[in-house]
Coordinates of C-alpha atoms in Angstrom, one line a residue:
X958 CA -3.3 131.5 173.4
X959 CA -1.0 128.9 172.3
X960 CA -3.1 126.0 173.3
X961 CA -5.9 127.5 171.1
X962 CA -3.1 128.0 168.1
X963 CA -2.2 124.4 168.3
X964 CA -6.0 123.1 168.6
X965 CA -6.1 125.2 165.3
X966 CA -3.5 123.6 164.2
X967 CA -4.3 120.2 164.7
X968 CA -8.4 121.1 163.6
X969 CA -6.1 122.0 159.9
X970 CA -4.3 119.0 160.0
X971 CA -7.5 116.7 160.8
X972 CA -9.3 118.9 158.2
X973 CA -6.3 118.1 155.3
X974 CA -6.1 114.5 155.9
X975 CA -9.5 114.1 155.3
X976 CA -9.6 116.0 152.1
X977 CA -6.4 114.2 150.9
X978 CA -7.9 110.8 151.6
X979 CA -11.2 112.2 149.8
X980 CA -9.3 112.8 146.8
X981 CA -7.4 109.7 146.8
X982 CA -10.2 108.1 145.7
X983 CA -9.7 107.7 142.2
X984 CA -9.7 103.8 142.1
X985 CA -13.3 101.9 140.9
X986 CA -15.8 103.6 141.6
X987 CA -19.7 102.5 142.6
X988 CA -21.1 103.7 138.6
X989 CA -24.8 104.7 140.9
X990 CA -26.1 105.0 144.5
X991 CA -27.7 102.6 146.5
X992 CA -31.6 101.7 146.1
X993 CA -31.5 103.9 142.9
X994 CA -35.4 103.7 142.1
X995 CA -37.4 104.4 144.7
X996 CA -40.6 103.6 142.7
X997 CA -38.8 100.0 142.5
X998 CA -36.7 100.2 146.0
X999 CA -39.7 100.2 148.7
X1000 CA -39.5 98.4 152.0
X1001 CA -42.3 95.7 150.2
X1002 CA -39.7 94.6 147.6
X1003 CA -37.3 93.6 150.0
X1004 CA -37.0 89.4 150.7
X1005 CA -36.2 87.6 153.6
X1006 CA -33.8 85.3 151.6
X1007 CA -30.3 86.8 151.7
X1008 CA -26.8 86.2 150.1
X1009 CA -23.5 88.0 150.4
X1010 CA -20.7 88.8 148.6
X1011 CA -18.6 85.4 149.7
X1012 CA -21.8 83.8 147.7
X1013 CA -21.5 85.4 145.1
X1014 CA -17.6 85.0 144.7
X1015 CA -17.7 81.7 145.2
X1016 CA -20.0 81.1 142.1
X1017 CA -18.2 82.9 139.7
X1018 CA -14.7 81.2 141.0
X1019 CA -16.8 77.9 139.1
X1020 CA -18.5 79.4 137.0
X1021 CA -17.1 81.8 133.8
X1022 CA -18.0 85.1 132.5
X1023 CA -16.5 88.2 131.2
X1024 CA -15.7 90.7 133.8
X1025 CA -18.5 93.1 132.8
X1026 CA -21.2 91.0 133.3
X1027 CA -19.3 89.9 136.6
X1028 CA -19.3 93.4 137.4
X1029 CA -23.1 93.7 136.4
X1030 CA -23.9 90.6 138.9
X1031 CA -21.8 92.6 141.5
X1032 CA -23.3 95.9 141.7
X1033 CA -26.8 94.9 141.7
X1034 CA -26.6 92.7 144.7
X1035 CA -24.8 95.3 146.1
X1036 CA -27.3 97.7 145.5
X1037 CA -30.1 95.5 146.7
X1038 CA -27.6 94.9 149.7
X1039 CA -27.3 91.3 149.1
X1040 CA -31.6 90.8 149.1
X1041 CA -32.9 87.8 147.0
X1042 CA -33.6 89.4 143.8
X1043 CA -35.4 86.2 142.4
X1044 CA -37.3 84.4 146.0
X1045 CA -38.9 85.2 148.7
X1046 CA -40.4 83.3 151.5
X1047 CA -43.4 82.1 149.1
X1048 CA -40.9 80.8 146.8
X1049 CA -39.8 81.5 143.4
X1050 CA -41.4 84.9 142.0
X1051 CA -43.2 85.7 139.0
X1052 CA -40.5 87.8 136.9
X1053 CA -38.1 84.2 137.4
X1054 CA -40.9 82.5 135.3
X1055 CA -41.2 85.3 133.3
X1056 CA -37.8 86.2 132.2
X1057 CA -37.5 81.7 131.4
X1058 CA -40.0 82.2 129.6
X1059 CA -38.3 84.9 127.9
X1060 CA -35.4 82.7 127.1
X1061 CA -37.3 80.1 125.5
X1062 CA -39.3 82.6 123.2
X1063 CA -35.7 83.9 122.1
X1064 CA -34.2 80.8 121.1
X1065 CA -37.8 79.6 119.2
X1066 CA -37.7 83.2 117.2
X1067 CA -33.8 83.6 116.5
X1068 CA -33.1 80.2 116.7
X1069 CA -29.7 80.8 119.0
X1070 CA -29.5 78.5 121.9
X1071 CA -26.3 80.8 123.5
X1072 CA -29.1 81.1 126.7
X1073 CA -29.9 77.8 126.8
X1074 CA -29.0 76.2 130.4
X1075 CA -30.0 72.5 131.0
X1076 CA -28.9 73.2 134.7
X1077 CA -30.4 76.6 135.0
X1078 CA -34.0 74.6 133.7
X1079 CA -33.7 71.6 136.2
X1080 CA -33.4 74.0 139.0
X1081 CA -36.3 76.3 137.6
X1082 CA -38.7 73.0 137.3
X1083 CA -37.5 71.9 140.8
X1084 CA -38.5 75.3 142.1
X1085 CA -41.5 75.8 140.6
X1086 CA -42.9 71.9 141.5
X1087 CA -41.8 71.6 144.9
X1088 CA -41.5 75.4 146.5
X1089 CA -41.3 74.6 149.9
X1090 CA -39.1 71.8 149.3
X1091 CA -36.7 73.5 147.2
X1092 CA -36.6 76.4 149.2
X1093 CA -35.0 74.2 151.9
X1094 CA -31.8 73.8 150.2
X1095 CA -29.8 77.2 150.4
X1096 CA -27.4 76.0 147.7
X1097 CA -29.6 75.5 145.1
X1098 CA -31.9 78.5 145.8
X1099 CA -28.7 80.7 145.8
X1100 CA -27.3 78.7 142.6
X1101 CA -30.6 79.1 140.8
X1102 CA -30.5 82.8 142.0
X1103 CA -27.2 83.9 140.3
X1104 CA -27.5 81.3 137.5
X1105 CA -30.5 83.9 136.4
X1106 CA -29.0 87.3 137.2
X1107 CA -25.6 86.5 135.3
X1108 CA -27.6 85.1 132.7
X1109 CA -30.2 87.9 132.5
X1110 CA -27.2 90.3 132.1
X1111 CA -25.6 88.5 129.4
X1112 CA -28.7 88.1 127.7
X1113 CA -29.7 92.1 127.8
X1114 CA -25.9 92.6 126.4
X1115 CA -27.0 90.7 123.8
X1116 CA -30.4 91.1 122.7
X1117 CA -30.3 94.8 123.7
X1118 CA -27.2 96.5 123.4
X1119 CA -26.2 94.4 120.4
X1120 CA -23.8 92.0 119.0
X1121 CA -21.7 94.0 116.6
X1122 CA -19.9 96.2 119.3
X1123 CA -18.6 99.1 117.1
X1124 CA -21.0 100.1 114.6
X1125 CA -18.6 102.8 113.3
X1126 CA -17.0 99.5 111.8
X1127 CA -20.1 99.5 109.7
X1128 CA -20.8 102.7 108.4
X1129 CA -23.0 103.9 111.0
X1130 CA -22.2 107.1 112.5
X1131 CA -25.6 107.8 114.5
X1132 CA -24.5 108.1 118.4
X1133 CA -25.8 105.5 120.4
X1134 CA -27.2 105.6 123.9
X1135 CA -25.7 103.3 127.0
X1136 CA -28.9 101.3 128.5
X1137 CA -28.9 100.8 131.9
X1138 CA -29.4 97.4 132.8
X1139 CA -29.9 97.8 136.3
X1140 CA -32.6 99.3 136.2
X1141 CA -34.0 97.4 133.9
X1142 CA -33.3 94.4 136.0
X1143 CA -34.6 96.2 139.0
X1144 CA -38.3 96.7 137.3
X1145 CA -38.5 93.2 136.2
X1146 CA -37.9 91.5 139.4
X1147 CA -40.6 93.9 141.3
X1148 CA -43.3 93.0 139.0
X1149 CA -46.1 91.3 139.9
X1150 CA -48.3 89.1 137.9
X1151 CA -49.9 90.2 134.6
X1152 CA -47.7 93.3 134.5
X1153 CA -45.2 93.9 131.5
X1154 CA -42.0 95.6 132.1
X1155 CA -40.9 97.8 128.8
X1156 CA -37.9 95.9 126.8
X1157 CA -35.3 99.0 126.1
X1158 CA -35.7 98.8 122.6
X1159 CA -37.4 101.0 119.6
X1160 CA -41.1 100.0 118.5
X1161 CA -39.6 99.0 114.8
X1162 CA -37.4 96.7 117.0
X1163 CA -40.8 94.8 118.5
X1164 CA -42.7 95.1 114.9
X1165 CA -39.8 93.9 113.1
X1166 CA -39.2 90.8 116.1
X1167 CA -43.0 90.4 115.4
X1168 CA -42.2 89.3 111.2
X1169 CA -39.7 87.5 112.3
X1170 CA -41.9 84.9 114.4
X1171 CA -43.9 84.4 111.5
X1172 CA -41.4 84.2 109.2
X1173 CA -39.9 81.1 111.2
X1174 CA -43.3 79.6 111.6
X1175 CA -43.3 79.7 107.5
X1176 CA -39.6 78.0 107.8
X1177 CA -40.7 75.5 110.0
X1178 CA -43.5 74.4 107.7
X1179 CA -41.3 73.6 105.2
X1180 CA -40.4 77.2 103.3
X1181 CA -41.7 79.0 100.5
X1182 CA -42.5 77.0 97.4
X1183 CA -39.7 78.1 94.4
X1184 CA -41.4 79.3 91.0
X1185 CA -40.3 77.7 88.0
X1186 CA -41.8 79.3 84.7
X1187 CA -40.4 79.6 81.5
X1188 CA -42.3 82.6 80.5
X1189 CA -40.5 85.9 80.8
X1190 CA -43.7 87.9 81.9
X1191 CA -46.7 86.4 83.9
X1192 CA -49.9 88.6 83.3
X1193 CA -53.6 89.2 84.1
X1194 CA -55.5 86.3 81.9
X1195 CA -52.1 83.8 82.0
X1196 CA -52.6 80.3 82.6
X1197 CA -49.3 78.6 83.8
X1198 CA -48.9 76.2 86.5
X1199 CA -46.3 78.2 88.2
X1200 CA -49.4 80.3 89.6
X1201 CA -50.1 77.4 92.0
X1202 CA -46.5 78.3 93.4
X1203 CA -47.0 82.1 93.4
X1204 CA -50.3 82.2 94.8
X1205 CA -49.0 79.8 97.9
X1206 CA -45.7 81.8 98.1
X1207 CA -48.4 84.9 98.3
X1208 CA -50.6 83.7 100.7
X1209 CA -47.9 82.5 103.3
X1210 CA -46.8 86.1 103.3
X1211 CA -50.2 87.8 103.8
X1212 CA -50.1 89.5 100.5
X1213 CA -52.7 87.1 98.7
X1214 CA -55.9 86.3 101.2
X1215 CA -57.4 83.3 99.5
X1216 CA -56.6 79.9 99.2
X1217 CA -56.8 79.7 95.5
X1218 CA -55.3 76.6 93.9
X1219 CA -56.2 77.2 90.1
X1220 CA -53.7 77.6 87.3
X1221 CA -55.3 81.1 86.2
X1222 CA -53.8 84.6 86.5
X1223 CA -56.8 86.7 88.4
X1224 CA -58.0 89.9 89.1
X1225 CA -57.0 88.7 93.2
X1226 CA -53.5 87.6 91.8
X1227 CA -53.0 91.1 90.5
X1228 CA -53.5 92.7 93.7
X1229 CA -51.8 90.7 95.5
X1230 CA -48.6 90.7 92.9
X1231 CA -48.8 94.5 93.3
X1232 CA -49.0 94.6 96.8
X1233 CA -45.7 92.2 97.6
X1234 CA -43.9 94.7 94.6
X1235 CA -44.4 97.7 96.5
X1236 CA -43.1 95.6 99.5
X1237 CA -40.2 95.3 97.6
X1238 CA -39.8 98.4 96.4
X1239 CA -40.8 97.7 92.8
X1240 CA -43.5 99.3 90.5
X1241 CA -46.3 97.6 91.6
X1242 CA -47.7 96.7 87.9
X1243 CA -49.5 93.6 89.1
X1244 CA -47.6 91.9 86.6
X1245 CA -44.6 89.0 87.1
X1246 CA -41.2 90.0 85.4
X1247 CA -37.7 88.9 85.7
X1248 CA -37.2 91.1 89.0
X1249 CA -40.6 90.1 90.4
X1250 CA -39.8 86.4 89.7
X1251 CA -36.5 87.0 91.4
X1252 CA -37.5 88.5 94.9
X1253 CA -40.9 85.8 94.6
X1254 CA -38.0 82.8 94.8
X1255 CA -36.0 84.6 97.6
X1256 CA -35.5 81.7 100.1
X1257 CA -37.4 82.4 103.8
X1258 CA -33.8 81.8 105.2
X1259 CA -32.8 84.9 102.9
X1260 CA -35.4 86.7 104.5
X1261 CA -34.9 85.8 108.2
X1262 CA -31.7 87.0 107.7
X1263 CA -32.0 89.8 106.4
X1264 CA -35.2 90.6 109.5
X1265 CA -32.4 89.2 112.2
X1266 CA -29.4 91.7 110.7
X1267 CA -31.9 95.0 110.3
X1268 CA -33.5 94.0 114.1
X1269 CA -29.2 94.0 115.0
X1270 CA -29.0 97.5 113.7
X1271 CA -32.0 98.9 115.3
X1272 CA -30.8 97.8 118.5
X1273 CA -28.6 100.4 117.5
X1274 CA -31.0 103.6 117.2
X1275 CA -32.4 105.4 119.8
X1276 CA -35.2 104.0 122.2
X1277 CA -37.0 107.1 122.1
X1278 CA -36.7 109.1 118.9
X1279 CA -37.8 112.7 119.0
X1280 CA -41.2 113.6 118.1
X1281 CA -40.8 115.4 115.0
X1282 CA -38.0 114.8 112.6
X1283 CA -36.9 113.4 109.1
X1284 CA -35.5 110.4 108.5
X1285 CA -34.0 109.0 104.9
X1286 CA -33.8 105.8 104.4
X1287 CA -31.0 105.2 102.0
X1288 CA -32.0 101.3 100.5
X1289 CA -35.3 103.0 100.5
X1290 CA -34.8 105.9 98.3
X1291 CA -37.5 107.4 100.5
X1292 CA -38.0 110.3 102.9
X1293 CA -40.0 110.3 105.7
X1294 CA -41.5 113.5 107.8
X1295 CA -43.1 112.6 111.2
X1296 CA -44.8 115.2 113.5
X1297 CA -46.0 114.4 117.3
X1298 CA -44.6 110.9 116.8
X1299 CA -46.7 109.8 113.4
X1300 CA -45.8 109.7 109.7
X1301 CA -47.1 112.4 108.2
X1302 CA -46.3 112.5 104.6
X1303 CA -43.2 111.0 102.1
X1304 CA -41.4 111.8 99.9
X1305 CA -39.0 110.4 96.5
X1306 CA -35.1 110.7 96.6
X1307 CA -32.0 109.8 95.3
X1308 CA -28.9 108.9 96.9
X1309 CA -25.4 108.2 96.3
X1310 CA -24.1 106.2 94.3
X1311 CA -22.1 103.1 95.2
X1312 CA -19.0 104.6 94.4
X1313 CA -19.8 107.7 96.8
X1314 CA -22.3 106.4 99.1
X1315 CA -24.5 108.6 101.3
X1316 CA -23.2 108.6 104.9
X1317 CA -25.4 107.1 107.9
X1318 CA -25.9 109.7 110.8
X1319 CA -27.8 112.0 112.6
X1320 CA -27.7 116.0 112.0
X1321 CA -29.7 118.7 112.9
X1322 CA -31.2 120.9 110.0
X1323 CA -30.9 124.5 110.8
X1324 CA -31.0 126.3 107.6
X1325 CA -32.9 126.2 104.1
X1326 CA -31.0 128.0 101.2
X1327 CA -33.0 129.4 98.2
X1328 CA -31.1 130.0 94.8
X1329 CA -27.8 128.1 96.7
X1330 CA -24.2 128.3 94.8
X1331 CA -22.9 124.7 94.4
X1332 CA -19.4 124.7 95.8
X1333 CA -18.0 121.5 93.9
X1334 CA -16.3 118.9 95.9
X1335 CA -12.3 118.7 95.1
X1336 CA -13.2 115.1 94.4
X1337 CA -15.8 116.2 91.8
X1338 CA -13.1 118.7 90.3
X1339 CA -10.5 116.1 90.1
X1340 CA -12.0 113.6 88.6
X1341 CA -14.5 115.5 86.6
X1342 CA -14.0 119.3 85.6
X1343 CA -10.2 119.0 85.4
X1344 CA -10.3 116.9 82.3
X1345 CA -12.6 119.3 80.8
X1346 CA -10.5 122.2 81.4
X1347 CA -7.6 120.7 79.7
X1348 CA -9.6 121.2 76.8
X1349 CA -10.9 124.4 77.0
X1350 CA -12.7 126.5 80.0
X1351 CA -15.8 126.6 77.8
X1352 CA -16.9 123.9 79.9
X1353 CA -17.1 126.3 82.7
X1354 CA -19.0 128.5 80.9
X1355 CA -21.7 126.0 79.9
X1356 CA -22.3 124.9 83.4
X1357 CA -22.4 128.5 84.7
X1358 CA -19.0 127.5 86.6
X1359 CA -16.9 130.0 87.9
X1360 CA -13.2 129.7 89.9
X1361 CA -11.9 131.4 92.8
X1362 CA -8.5 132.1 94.4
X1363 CA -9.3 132.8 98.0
X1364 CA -12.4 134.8 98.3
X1365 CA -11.6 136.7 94.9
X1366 CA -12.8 135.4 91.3
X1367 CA -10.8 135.1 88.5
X1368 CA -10.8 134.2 85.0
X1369 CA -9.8 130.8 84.4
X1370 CA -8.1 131.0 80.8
X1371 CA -4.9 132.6 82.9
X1372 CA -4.5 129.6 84.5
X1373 CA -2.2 126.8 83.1
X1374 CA -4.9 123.4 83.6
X1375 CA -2.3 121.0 82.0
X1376 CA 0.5 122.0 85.0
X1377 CA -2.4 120.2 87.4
X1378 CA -2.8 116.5 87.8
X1379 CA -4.5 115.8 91.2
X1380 CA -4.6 118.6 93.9
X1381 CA -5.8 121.7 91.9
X1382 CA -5.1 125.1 94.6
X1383 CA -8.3 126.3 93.6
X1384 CA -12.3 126.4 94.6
X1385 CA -14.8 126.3 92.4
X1386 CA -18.4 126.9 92.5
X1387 CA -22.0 127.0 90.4
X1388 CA -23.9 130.1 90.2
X1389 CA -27.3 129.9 91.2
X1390 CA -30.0 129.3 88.5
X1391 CA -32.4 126.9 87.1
X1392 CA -29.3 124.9 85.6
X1393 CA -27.6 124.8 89.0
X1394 CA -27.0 121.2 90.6
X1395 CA -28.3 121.7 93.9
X1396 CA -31.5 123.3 91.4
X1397 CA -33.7 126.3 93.5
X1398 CA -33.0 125.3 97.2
X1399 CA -30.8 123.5 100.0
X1400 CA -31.1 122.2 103.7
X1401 CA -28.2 122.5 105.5
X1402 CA -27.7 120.2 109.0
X1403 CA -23.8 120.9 109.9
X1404 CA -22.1 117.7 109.3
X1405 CA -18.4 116.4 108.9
X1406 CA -19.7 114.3 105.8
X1407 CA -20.6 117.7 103.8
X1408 CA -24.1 116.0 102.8
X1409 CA -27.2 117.4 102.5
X1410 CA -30.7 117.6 100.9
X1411 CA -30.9 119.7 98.1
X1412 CA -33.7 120.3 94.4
X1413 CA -32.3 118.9 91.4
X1414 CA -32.8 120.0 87.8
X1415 CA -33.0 116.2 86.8
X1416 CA -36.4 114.9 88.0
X1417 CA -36.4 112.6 85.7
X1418 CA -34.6 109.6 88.2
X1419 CA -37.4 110.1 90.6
X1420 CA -39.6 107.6 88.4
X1421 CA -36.5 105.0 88.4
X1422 CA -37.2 101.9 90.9
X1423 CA -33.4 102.2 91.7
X1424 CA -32.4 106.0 93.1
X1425 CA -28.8 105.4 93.8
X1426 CA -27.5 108.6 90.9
X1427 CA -25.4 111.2 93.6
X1428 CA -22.5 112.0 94.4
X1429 CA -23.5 111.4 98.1
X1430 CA -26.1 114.3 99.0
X1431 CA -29.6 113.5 98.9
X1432 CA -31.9 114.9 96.0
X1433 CA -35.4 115.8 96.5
X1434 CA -38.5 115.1 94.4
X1435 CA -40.7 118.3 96.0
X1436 CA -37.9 120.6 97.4
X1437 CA -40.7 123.3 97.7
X1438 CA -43.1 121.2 99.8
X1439 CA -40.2 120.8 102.6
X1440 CA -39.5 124.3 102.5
X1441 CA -43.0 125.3 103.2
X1442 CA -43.4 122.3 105.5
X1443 CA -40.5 123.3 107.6
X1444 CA -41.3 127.0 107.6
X1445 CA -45.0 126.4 108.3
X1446 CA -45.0 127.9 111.9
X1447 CA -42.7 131.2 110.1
X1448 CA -44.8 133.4 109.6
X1449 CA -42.5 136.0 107.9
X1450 CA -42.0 133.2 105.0
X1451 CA -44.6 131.8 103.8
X1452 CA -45.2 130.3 100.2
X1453 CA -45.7 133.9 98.4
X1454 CA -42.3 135.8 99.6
X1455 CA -40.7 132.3 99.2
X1456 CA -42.2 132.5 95.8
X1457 CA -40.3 135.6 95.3
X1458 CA -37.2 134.9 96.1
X1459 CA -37.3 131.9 93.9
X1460 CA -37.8 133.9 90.3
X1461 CA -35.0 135.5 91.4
X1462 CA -30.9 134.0 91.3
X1463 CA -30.2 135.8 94.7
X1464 CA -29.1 133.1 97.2
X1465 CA -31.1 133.9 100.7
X1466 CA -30.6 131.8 104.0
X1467 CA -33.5 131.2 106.0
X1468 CA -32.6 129.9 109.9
X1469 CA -35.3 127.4 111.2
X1470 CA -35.8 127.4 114.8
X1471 CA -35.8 125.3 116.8
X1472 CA -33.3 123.2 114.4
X1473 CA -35.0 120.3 112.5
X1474 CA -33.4 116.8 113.5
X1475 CA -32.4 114.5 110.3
X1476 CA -31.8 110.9 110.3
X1477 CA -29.8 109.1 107.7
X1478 CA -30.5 105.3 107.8
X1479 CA -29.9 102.3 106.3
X1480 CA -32.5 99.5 106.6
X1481 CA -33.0 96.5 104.1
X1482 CA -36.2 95.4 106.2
X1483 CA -38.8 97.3 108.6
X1484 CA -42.6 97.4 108.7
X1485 CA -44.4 100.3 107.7
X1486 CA -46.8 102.3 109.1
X1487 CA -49.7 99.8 107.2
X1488 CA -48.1 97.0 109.3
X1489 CA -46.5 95.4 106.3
X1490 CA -43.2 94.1 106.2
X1491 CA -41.0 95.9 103.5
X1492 CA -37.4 94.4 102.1
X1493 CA -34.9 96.4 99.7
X1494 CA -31.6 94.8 98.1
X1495 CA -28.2 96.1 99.8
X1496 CA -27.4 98.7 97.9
X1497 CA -24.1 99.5 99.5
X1498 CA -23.5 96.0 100.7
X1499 CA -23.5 96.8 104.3
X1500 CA -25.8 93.7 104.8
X1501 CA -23.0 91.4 103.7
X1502 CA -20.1 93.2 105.9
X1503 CA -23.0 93.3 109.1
X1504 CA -23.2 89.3 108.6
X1505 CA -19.5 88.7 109.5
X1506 CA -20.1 90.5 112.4
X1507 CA -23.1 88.8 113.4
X1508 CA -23.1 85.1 112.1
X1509 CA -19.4 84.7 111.4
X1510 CA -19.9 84.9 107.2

């Protein structure tokens, strides 16, 4: 009996020391598994040509990086358990070529030589010219070999993940996504020829990298011509030899098709002025006026840069965006509704102003509010209403305005206005109506910014080519068409009940399920869903604060 209580005994103790040293583990840690993919980790991928982790060591004792991309190096030779990711017994494989390749392209289009390697290009030559000759010579293979993993890590920390390391820095407060490089790096290297391995960035990313190439090309051959006229508007019928200029500067960017070398303002020039104003975001009136002439002699440097610092903060956004959801963009004034992935429709809007700019993230819309009280920002009450009331509370009256203590109303002639200079210890709210701020309806997405998109009773700024008139929320041009829009699959409100409601002042919350998400961006160049490449002027200046970040201005 007492043997079997001590081989208990010593079982617990065995048992207890292997739990303790179990949780003792709390040093680094492996980040994933071993052979992670199994569509890319198959016994055919596997080389004859080995290193180890002395190799590797020994080349970063000579040779300098950060730690992370040391790290990166690291783990995926680990992973691969120290298999040539780059050789095999043939030689040098395909994605080596490839991913050279790849360099070269990147310093052509961004003009950045940060990747170029005169050593890592001698060896690449060698390799590729004499295979079985340069496959003799362990060194050089194994130099070659880590020369392009560290390099392909930097690079993808770079030209993925993005330069600017804390966006919150800029204003932009829409979460971002780690990308995993590994695996990236595990895909390219098992490709064979022909076959394309997906770059983890957004389509707008590759459309907008796409302008860019062309735009260099224009730089390269010498720029965009500048416009000199001393005419203050350029019209259909004109004759003025700064046409010569516009209609080159036009046909180097795709807006004007022909090669048309006359002095004369034509029917062609029209549509061709109009189209590059609509690129702009101008009313495209087919004539040339003083804000016409001004983006027309925008230097091609201006607009590479401004391509390179909008393709910086779409490395930012999302790889994969969901299906359906809105997105504002704010330099735009424009809303955009997709469904299953397409654009389906736009809308006009205005934003805030400079002085209370509307915020950049991501929310999800959950509720749409007819008739909706508009409870004023304290910021709005300082600076606005409280110099009113010191006057008189008629103004409260005019607005349809009314003051609360708590939950309770109360009549604001008993309070003393003048004893208040900044705080003021009281809410205050519009009552619904035609006259109401928010106008007939608002859509709520929970947010810490308190912004949203709500009707207006001033449709006038709609027309305006500059929308920048809030407070920070974001007014709609056709409230009612989101509303039914958004409640199309409802079918307890559709557009008669909503009608209803709506000749009434009683506010009513409608939940929409499943919640609707809404994207709040900020992009001074894209390309549209036409395939042309749009520009807009920094309205907030987050252009010029993204710059330092990215080119040291």
């Amino acid at each position: 009996m007492l043997k079997i209580r001590n081989a208990v005994v010593f079982l617990g103790l065995v048992l207890l020391v292997i739990v303790s040293l179990g949780g003792c583990k709390k040093g680094k840690k492996f980040r994933r598994g071993a052979l992670q993919d199994s569509t890319v980790y198959s016994t055919k991928n596997f080389t004859d040509i080995l290193l180890d982790s002395s190799v590797v060591n020994a080349f970063f004792s000579g040779f300098a990086v950060k730690d992370t991309i040391r790290e990166e190096v690291n783990e995926f030779y680990a992973r691969r358990n120290y298999q040539s990711a780059w050789f095999s017994k043939k030689g040098m494989n395909h994605a080596a070529l490839n991913f050279h390749n790849q360099l070269k392209n990147y310093a052509y289009d961004f003009a950045d030589t940060s990747f170029q390697n005169h050593e890592l290009d001698m060896l690449i030559d060698d390799a590729e010219n004499d295979e079985k000759g340069f496959l003799s010579r362990t060194k050089d293979v194994q130099r070659l070999e880590l020369l392009m993993t560290t390099t392909f890590f930097e690079y993808a920390e770079k030209v993925y993940g993005g330069i600017a390391k804390n966006p919150l820095d800029l204003e932009w407060f829409i979460p971002r996504k780690k990308k995993d490089y590994q695996l990236l790096l595990d895909s390219l290297v098992s490709v064979n020829k022909g076959e394309h391995v997906k770059e983890p960035v957004n389509e707008y990313y590759i459309r907008l990298k796409d302008k860019l190439r062309i735009y260099r090309n224009i730089e390269r051959q010498g720029g965009l011509p500048r416009i000199v006229t001393n005419k203050n508007l350029l019209v259909k019928g004109n004759i003025d030899s700064s046409l010569l200029a516009v209609k080159q500067s036009l046909y180097l960017t795709g807006d004007f098709s022909i090669k048309d070398t006359s002095r004369i303002f034509t029917d062609s020039l029209v549509n061709a002025v109009a189209s590059f104003q609509q690129r702009m975001g101008l009313k495209a009136t087919g004539k040339i006026d003083a804000p016409t002439l001004k983006e027309l002699n925008r230097p091609i440097e201006y607009r590479i840069r401004q391509i390179m610092l909008n393709m910086e903060r779409l490395r930012w956004v999302p790889v994969e965006l969901e299906k359906n959801h809105l997105l504002v963009n704010i330099p735009e004034y424009m809303l955009h509704v997709f469904e299953n992935g397409k654009q389906v429709w736009t809308m006009n809007v205005v934003v805030g102003k400079t002085a209370s700019q509307t915020s950049i993230f991501k929310g999800n819309m959950s509720q749409i509010v007819l008739n909706p009280y508009w409870n004023i920002p304290q910021s709005i009450v300082r600076n606005e209403i409280l110099p009113q009331l010191k006057r008189g509370t008629s103004y409260l009256t005019r607005n349809n305005m009314e003051v609360l203590s708590g939950n309770k109303v109360i009549d604001p002639s008993s309070v003393n206005w003048n004893s208040f200079t900044k705080s003021v210890p009281y809410a205050f709210r519009q009552k619904p109506g035609r006259s109401n701020s928010l106008g007939k309806m608002k859509f709520l997405f929970p947010n810490s910014f308190n912004i949203y998109l709500h009707d207006t009773p001033s449709k006038g700024l709609f027309g305006a080519s500059n929308r920048a008139f809030s407070h920070g929320c974001i007014r709609l041009s056709d409230p009612k068409k989101l509303a039914l829009y958004l409640l199309r699959s409802n079918a307890e409100w559709n557009e008669t009940k909503v009608d209803e409601v709506l000749k009434t002042d009683k506010e009513t919350g409608i939940k929409l399920k499943p919640p609707m998400p809404v994207y709040i961006v900020y992009f001074t160049a894209w390309v549209d869903t036409a395939g042309k490449i749009n520009f807009r002027n920094d309205l907030y200046g987050l252009d010029e604060k993204l710059a330092g970040e990215i080119f040291g201005e």
